[in-house]
Each structure stands twice: as structure tokens, then as C-alpha cells.
């Protein structure tokens, strides 16, 4: 089955600086990679996702890059703000019909220092 | 508004009691999931369902059971609660949709607000 590793487990950055969270996956059949943000006491929410037919996707201050050869993908947050403080989870799955579940990473607790 | 609902949101119960955590979704999704999560920690998949009358065990062994008699409803039951069951339980749902270029695309997995369970 799929195995997703996520680093670092905790990350503190100064407000305005950039934050990068990295994940690696094991199953070369995986082709869908979402990122979820979970604020304290709240439910996880999708912030961005990428499929294996593209190498990069951007949405305002958030971007995700994917390297299929190396089997790793990263989340980049630029110009960080206090509201970016949360736990971030990466995940991976194959969209081939019949594979119905996401495999999540262990999470990164991001703290933005004002 | 389409959403996922979980009840109760908080539950404190004594050891040995039988409990059922409710999850309902008005998203019209086929796929539903139960995760166990200690606050801010890793998400552990304990059960999932492809659709009505389908249930599968997840990656984390669990003493709980689930049922899927109706598309919108996916309750989780613990026959005899123990302190080791103390955790947060998150329900989620999703579906496949036809992509613009053809082929099936996995749609966003939506999470419910969770039930925080404490077993004394």
C-alpha cells in the first residue's frame, strides 16, 4: 500500500517569510495529491491539490510542486500571515477506479511568529 | 446548505457503555470515511464505505463497527467503550466525478466537525 512521509513535523517562521513543507510517497501509481489545513479545533479543509499531469499549481500565496520521478511533492506558502498558523496534512492516492482512500502524511504544525 | 453533520460533538461516557457516533451528509456523496485523530495529530482511517451496504476496515485496527444502510448516513458504534477509545472521531465524504478530458476524477474529501469522545 501507499506510504506518505511528511517533514518537518513542526515549523516556525517569521511573519512575511516563506514556509515549505515536503512529502514523499512510495506508490508510483499515485496520481492525486491534496493538501489539507486544520486550524485549532476545526475540521481539515482542502487548500490545494495537484494531479500528476502537471508539475506545479499555484493559488495566490499557496503553491504545490510535484516531482514524479523522485516521488515527492511540496507545499509553498509565501508572505506568511498569522492566519496561516495551523496543522497541514499532505495526502496521496491513485485515482484509478477502485482505490477509494487517501493516505495522509503525519502532519506539520506551522506557527507564524508575528 | 450541503454539509456533513456529526452528533454528538462532545461525549463523556463511562467504561463499558455502548455508544453510537452519528454522521450524516447532504452532499449526495457515495464514499464515506471515519478517521480517528488525537487533536492536531495524524489522521488514522478506521472505516470506509463505497456506497450503500458496503463497509471496509481502514488502516488502523479498531474495535468499532459501522453500517451503511442509507447513502447519507454512516454511523459508528462502539459496543463497549474503554479509556483507550478516548480521541476525536472525524467523518468525511467524497465522490468521483467525470473529468473535463474524460476519465474519473476524485473529488475533494469533505470532513465533518468531529466528535470528541472521552471514556472515563
Short mmCIF file of C-alpha atoms in Angstrom, two decimals:
data_model
loop_
_atom_site.label_atom_id
_atom_site.label_comp_id
_atom_site.label_asym_id
_atom_site.label_seq_id
_atom_site.Cartn_x
_atom_site.Cartn_y
_atom_site.Cartn_z
CA UNK A 1 0.00 0.00 0.00
CA UNK A 2 0.88 3.67 -0.16
CA UNK A 3 3.13 5.26 2.47
CA UNK A 4 3.42 9.05 2.79
CA UNK A 5 6.16 10.73 4.83
CA UNK A 6 5.92 14.40 5.76
CA UNK A 7 8.59 16.80 7.04
CA UNK A 8 9.09 18.77 9.16
CA UNK A 9 6.71 17.88 11.96
CA UNK A 10 6.89 21.44 13.31
CA UNK A 11 7.86 24.66 11.59
CA UNK A 12 8.08 28.22 12.89
CA UNK A 13 8.57 31.13 10.51
CA UNK A 14 8.57 34.88 10.89
CA UNK A 15 5.51 36.63 9.54
CA UNK A 16 6.12 37.62 5.93
CA UNK A 17 8.66 34.87 5.30
CA UNK A 18 8.01 31.72 3.26
CA UNK A 19 7.23 28.24 4.55
CA UNK A 20 7.89 24.95 2.78
CA UNK A 21 6.52 21.55 3.76
CA UNK A 22 7.72 18.41 1.99
CA UNK A 23 6.15 14.99 1.44
CA UNK A 24 7.35 11.80 -0.20
CA UNK A 25 5.20 8.90 -1.37
CA UNK A 26 6.01 5.30 -2.17
CA UNK A 27 3.42 4.10 -4.70
CA UNK A 28 4.26 5.14 -8.28
CA UNK A 29 0.57 4.61 -9.17
CA UNK A 30 -0.46 7.58 -7.02
CA UNK A 31 -1.59 10.48 -9.18
CA UNK A 32 -3.65 12.77 -6.94
CA UNK A 33 -2.04 14.82 -4.15
CA UNK A 34 -4.18 17.12 -1.98
CA UNK A 35 -3.11 19.34 0.92
CA UNK A 36 -5.37 19.95 3.90
CA UNK A 37 -5.19 22.69 6.53
CA UNK A 38 -6.56 22.10 10.02
CA UNK A 39 -6.88 25.09 12.33
CA UNK A 40 -7.07 24.55 16.06
CA UNK A 41 -10.37 22.93 16.98
CA UNK A 42 -11.60 22.91 13.38
CA UNK A 43 -12.07 20.26 10.71
CA UNK A 44 -9.42 19.67 8.00
CA UNK A 45 -10.12 21.63 4.82
CA UNK A 46 -8.66 21.25 1.35
CA UNK A 47 -6.44 24.19 0.38
CA UNK A 48 -4.87 22.98 -2.86
CA UNK A 49 -4.38 19.78 -4.82
CA UNK A 50 -2.31 18.64 -7.78
CA UNK A 51 -2.52 15.78 -10.25
CA UNK A 52 0.42 14.01 -11.80
CA UNK A 53 -0.14 15.52 -15.25
CA UNK A 54 1.25 18.88 -14.01
CA UNK A 55 4.39 19.80 -12.13
CA UNK A 56 3.19 22.92 -10.33
CA UNK A 57 -0.02 24.61 -9.30
CA UNK A 58 -0.49 28.00 -7.70
CA UNK A 59 -3.34 29.71 -5.88
CA UNK A 60 -2.47 33.19 -4.62
CA UNK A 61 0.11 32.73 -1.84
CA UNK A 62 -0.02 28.94 -1.94
CA UNK A 63 1.74 26.70 -4.46
CA UNK A 64 2.37 22.99 -4.74
CA UNK A 65 5.13 21.34 -6.76
CA UNK A 66 5.34 17.71 -7.78
CA UNK A 67 8.34 15.64 -8.84
CA UNK A 68 7.02 12.29 -10.08
CA UNK A 69 10.45 10.85 -10.72
CA UNK A 70 11.59 11.45 -7.16
CA UNK A 71 8.11 10.78 -5.76
CA UNK A 72 7.92 13.93 -3.73
CA UNK A 73 5.69 16.97 -3.57
CA UNK A 74 5.90 20.19 -1.60
CA UNK A 75 3.66 22.95 -0.30
CA UNK A 76 4.96 26.50 -0.51
CA UNK A 77 3.36 29.38 1.37
CA UNK A 78 4.71 32.85 0.61
CA UNK A 79 4.27 36.08 2.57
CA UNK A 80 3.03 34.15 5.58
CA UNK A 81 0.38 35.67 7.83
CA UNK A 82 -0.75 34.79 11.37
CA UNK A 83 -3.87 33.08 9.98
CA UNK A 84 -1.61 30.57 8.23
CA UNK A 85 -0.82 29.05 11.64
CA UNK A 86 -2.35 25.55 11.57
CA UNK A 87 -1.53 21.88 11.06
CA UNK A 88 -1.04 20.94 7.41
CA UNK A 89 -1.51 17.42 6.03
CA UNK A 90 -0.39 16.11 2.66
CA UNK A 91 -2.03 13.06 1.12
CA UNK A 92 -1.73 10.78 -1.89
CA UNK A 93 -3.89 8.32 -3.79
CA UNK A 94 -4.37 6.69 -7.16
CA UNK A 95 -7.50 7.85 -8.95
CA UNK A 96 -7.78 4.53 -10.73
CA UNK A 97 -11.26 3.31 -10.09
CA UNK A 98 -11.46 1.07 -7.06
CA UNK A 99 -8.90 2.91 -4.98
CA UNK A 100 -11.16 4.87 -2.72
CA UNK A 101 -8.96 6.16 0.07
CA UNK A 102 -6.39 8.85 0.70
CA UNK A 103 -3.17 8.09 2.54
CA UNK A 104 -2.26 11.05 4.76
CA UNK A 105 1.10 12.26 5.99
CA UNK A 106 1.70 12.74 9.70
CA UNK A 107 1.12 16.50 9.63
CA UNK A 108 3.20 19.66 10.05
CA UNK A 109 2.37 22.18 12.76
CA UNK A 110 3.13 25.60 11.27
CA UNK A 111 3.47 28.57 13.60
CA UNK A 112 3.75 32.09 12.23
CA UNK A 113 5.66 34.40 14.57
CA UNK A 114 4.32 37.99 14.47
CA UNK B 1 -26.63 24.02 2.57
CA UNK B 2 -24.79 20.80 1.67
CA UNK B 3 -22.62 19.70 4.56
CA UNK B 4 -21.53 16.85 6.82
CA UNK B 5 -23.04 16.67 10.29
CA UNK B 6 -21.79 14.78 13.29
CA UNK B 7 -23.54 14.23 16.60
CA UNK B 8 -22.83 14.46 19.40
CA UNK B 9 -19.99 16.98 19.16
CA UNK B 10 -18.75 16.07 22.65
CA UNK B 11 -19.38 12.89 24.63
CA UNK B 12 -18.13 11.85 28.07
CA UNK B 13 -19.06 8.31 28.97
CA UNK B 14 -18.13 5.56 31.41
CA UNK B 15 -16.20 2.40 30.61
CA UNK B 16 -18.27 -0.47 29.23
CA UNK B 17 -21.05 1.65 27.72
CA UNK B 18 -22.26 1.15 24.18
CA UNK B 19 -22.13 4.29 22.05
CA UNK B 20 -23.03 5.28 18.52
CA UNK B 21 -21.50 8.28 16.81
CA UNK B 22 -23.74 9.69 14.11
CA UNK B 23 -22.60 11.02 10.74
CA UNK B 24 -24.90 12.36 8.05
CA UNK B 25 -24.09 14.14 4.81
CA UNK B 26 -26.28 16.11 2.44
CA UNK B 27 -23.60 16.26 -0.25
CA UNK B 28 -25.02 13.28 -2.16
CA UNK B 29 -21.64 11.53 -1.96
CA UNK B 30 -21.14 7.80 -2.36
CA UNK B 31 -17.88 7.48 -0.41
CA UNK B 32 -17.80 7.95 3.33
CA UNK B 33 -14.99 7.59 5.86
CA UNK B 34 -14.27 7.53 9.59
CA UNK B 35 -10.95 8.81 10.93
CA UNK B 36 -9.59 8.75 14.46
CA UNK B 37 -7.43 11.73 15.37
CA UNK B 38 -5.85 12.91 18.60
CA UNK B 39 -6.06 16.74 18.46
CA UNK B 40 -3.68 18.13 15.84
CA UNK B 41 -2.10 14.76 15.27
CA UNK B 42 -2.10 12.17 12.48
CA UNK B 43 -5.37 11.13 10.80
CA UNK B 44 -5.97 7.38 11.10
CA UNK B 45 -8.51 5.81 8.74
CA UNK B 46 -10.59 3.26 10.68
CA UNK B 47 -13.54 2.55 8.34
CA UNK B 48 -14.77 3.48 4.89
CA UNK B 49 -17.65 2.76 2.56
CA UNK B 50 -18.01 2.80 -1.22
CA UNK B 51 -21.79 3.09 -1.03
CA UNK B 52 -24.91 1.53 0.44
CA UNK B 53 -24.28 -1.90 2.01
CA UNK B 54 -20.51 -1.51 1.53
CA UNK B 55 -18.16 -1.23 4.52
CA UNK B 56 -14.41 -1.78 4.73
CA UNK B 57 -11.87 -1.67 7.54
CA UNK B 58 -9.27 1.04 7.35
CA UNK B 59 -5.56 1.08 8.03
CA UNK B 60 -5.86 1.38 11.81
CA UNK B 61 -7.34 -1.57 13.63
CA UNK B 62 -10.43 -0.52 15.53
CA UNK B 63 -12.89 -2.23 17.82
CA UNK B 64 -15.68 -0.13 16.36
CA UNK B 65 -18.18 -1.20 13.70
CA UNK B 66 -20.03 0.76 11.03
CA UNK B 67 -23.09 0.34 8.85
CA UNK B 68 -24.27 1.97 5.61
CA UNK B 69 -27.96 1.35 5.10
CA UNK B 70 -28.64 4.76 3.56
CA UNK B 71 -26.39 6.82 1.30
CA UNK B 72 -26.43 9.83 3.59
CA UNK B 73 -25.90 8.04 6.91
CA UNK B 74 -22.74 6.29 8.22
CA UNK B 75 -22.91 5.64 11.99
CA UNK B 76 -20.01 4.26 14.01
CA UNK B 77 -20.67 2.03 17.04
CA UNK B 78 -18.51 1.02 19.97
CA UNK B 79 -20.07 -1.95 21.78
CA UNK B 80 -18.05 -1.46 24.98
CA UNK B 81 -16.18 1.82 25.36
CA UNK B 82 -12.76 1.87 27.04
CA UNK B 83 -10.42 4.72 28.06
CA UNK B 84 -8.17 3.80 25.10
CA UNK B 85 -11.03 4.89 22.81
CA UNK B 86 -10.70 8.47 24.02
CA UNK B 87 -10.00 10.52 20.90
CA UNK B 88 -11.60 12.71 18.25
CA UNK B 89 -13.57 10.94 15.52
CA UNK B 90 -13.92 12.66 12.15
CA UNK B 91 -16.38 11.62 9.46
CA UNK B 92 -15.72 12.51 5.81
CA UNK B 93 -17.29 12.02 2.41
CA UNK B 94 -16.32 12.28 -1.24
CA UNK B 95 -17.16 11.04 -4.71
CA UNK B 96 -15.71 10.56 -8.17
CA UNK B 97 -16.76 12.93 -10.93
CA UNK B 98 -16.25 12.78 -14.67
CA UNK B 99 -13.24 14.92 -15.60
CA UNK B 100 -13.31 17.51 -18.36
CA UNK B 101 -11.00 15.38 -20.50
CA UNK B 102 -12.85 12.18 -19.66
CA UNK B 103 -11.95 9.67 -17.01
CA UNK B 104 -12.91 9.73 -13.37
CA UNK B 105 -11.54 12.39 -11.04
CA UNK B 106 -11.59 12.05 -7.25
CA UNK B 107 -13.45 14.98 -5.83
CA UNK B 108 -12.50 16.85 -2.67
CA UNK B 109 -12.89 14.90 0.55
CA UNK B 110 -15.03 16.94 2.93
CA UNK B 111 -14.76 16.47 6.68
CA UNK B 112 -17.39 16.80 9.36
CA UNK B 113 -16.79 18.86 12.54
CA UNK B 114 -15.86 15.79 14.59
CA UNK B 115 -16.97 14.13 17.82
CA UNK B 116 -14.67 14.44 20.79
CA UNK B 117 -15.07 11.26 22.85
CA UNK B 118 -13.82 10.85 26.42
CA UNK B 119 -14.17 7.49 28.12
CA UNK B 120 -13.67 7.54 31.87
#
